[in-house]
XYZ file of C-alpha atoms in Angstrom:
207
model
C -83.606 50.946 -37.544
C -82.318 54.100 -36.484
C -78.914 54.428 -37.898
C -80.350 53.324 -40.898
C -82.421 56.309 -40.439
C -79.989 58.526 -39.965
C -77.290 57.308 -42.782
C -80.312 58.261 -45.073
C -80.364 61.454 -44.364
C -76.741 61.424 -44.249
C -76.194 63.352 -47.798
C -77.129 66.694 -46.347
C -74.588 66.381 -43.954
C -71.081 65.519 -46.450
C -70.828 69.318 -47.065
C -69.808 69.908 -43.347
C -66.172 68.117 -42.401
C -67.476 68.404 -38.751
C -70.825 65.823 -39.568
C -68.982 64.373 -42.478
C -66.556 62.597 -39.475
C -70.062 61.285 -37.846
C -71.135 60.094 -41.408
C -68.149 57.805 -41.454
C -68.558 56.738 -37.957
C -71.885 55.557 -38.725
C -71.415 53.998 -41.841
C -68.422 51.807 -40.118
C -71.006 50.750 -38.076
C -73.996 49.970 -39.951
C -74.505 46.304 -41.090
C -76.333 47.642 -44.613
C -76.177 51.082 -46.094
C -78.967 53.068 -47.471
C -79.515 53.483 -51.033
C -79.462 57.454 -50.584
C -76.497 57.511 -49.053
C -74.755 55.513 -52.011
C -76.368 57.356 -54.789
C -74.900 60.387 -53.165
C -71.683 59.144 -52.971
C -71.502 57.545 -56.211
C -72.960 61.124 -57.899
C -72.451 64.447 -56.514
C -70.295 63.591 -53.027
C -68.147 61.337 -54.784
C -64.760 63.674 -54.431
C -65.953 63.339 -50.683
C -65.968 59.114 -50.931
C -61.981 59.839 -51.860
C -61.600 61.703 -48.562
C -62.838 58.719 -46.713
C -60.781 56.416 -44.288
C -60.012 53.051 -46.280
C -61.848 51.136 -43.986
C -65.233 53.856 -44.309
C -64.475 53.137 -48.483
C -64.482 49.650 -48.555
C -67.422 49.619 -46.503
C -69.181 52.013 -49.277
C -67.762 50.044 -52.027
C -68.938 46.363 -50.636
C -72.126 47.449 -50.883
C -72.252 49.495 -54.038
C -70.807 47.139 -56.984
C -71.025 49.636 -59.540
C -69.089 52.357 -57.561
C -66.584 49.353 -57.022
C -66.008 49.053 -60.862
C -66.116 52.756 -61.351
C -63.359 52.845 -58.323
C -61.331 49.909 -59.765
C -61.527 50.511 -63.297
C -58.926 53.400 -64.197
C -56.753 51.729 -62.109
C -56.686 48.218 -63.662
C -55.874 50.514 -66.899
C -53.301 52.503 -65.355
C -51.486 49.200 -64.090
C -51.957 47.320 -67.684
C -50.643 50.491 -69.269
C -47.124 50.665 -66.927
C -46.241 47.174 -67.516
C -42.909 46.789 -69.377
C -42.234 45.102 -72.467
C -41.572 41.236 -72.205
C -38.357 40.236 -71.574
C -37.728 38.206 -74.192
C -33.578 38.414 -74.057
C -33.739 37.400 -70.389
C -31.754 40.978 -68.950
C -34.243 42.549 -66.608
C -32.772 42.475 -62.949
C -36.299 43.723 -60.890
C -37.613 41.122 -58.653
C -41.334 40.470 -58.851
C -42.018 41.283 -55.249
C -39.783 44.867 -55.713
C -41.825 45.412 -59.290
C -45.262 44.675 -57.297
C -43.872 47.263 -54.323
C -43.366 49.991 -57.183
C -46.910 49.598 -58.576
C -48.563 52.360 -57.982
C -51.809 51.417 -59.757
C -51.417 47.852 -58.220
C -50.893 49.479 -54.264
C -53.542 51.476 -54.741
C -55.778 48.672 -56.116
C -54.206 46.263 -52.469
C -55.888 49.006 -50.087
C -59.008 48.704 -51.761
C -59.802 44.899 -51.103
C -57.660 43.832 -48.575
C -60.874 41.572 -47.646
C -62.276 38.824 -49.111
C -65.670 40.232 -50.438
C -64.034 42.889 -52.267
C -60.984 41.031 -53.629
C -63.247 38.168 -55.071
C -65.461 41.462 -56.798
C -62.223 42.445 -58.545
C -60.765 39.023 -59.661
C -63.869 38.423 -60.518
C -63.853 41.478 -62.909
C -60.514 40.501 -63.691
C -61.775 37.278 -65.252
C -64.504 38.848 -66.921
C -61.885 41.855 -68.972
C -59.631 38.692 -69.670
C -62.092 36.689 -71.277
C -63.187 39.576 -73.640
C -59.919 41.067 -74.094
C -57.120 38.242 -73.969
C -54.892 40.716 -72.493
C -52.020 39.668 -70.574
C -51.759 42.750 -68.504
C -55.395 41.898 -66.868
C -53.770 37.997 -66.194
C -50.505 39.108 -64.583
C -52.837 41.854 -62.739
C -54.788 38.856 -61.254
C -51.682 36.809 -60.207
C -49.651 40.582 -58.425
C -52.875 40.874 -56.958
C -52.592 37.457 -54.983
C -49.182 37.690 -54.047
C -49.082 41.310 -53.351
C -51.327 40.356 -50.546
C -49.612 37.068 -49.780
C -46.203 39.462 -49.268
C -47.930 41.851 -47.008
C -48.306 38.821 -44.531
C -51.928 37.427 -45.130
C -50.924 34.229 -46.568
C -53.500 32.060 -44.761
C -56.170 34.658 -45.390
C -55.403 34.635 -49.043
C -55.126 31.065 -49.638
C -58.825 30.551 -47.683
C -60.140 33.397 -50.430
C -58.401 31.736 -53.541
C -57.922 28.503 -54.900
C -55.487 29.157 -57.798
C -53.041 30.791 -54.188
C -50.463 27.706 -54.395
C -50.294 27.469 -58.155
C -49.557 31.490 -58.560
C -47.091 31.005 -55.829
C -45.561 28.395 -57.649
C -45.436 30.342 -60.778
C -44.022 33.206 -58.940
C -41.044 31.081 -57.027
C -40.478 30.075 -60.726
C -39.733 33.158 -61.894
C -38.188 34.638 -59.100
C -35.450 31.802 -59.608
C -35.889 32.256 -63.118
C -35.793 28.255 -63.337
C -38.396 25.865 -63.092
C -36.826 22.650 -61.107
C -39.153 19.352 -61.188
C -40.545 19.565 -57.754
C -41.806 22.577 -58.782
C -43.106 21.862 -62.041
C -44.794 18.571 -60.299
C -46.648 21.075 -58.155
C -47.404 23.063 -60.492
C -48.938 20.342 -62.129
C -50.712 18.572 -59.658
C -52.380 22.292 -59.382
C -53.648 22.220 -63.097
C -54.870 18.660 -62.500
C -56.504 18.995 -59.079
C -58.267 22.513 -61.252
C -60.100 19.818 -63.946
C -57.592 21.305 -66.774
C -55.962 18.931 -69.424
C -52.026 18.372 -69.629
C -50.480 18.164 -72.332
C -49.009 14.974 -73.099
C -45.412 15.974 -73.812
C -45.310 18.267 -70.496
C -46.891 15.360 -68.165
C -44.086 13.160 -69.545
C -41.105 15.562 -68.185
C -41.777 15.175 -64.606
């Protein structure tokens, strides 16, 4: 049609800030982009994608999957790599939600995919760099993710776009108490069970 049209021709006019603002208009607008249009944005205009509204970006990065990993990747490092050491002795005072508020990386990450297409791309990536890597920082990444957005007020959005929402919030009430009481466990539990995964004999018989 002819918006489609027009967003393809849409590269030659990035370099003017003027047009640029009609670009973005359009591409709010348009139910598919162009493959020009991406190609440009993903090569030579891609400081201008940065300069975009978050809502023109998304838009540009639901249709572009590689440009979503090339978006998304530094910034799943950047999070892994600011984590602090476990705990082990039991002293840190931070609450989850304040340590998820401080995140830089993981913010930044929140007001890419606050929507459903988008946050399913990056737990699914998620999944995929955890079962390669093992790496706990990609795991706990995947669970701040959820209830960063579940904090922000979308908790019926989130739990419609995840299954696993009720058993990270249980994991997260646990350690927010840091205690684990047996209604909580149960849930927990019935989670696991409801998921297809085994239990472990001698945890099934606490609760």
């Amino acid at each position: 049609d002819k918006l489609m049209q027009l967003l393809s021709m849409a590269a030659n006019m990035l370099h003017s800030k003027r047009l640029r603002e009609l670009v973005i208009a359009m591409i709010e607008q348009a139910d598919e982009l162009p493959m020009e249009l991406l190609t440009e944005l993903a090569g030579t205009q891609r400081a201008v994608l940065n300069t975009f509204p978050t809502t023109a970006k998304r838009r540009v990065l639901s249709a572009a999957p590689a440009l979503f990993l090339a978006e998304t990747h530094q910034l799943i490092i950047d999070y892994t790599d600011s984590l602090p050491p476990p705990d082990v002795l039991g002293l840190r005072t931070t609450a989850p939600s304040a340590r998820r508020s401080q995140s830089k990386p993981l913010q930044a990450l929140i007001s890419l995919v606050a929507g459903q297409e988008l946050y399913r791309n990056l737990v699914g990536l998620l999944h995929e760099i955890y079962a390669h890597t093992k790496q706990a920082g990609t795991a706990m990444l995947r669970c701040d993710l959820l209830m960063a957005l579940h904090e922000q007020g979308d908790h019926t959005a989130v739990a419609e776009w995840d299954p696993s929402h009720r058993l990270i919030c249980c994991i997260d009430t646990g350690l927010r108490q840091a205690a684990l009481p047996t209604r909580l466990l149960r849930e927990m539990l019935s989670q696991v069970a409801a998921a297809g995964m085994p239990l472990a004999s001698n945890v099934a018989s606490l609760v």
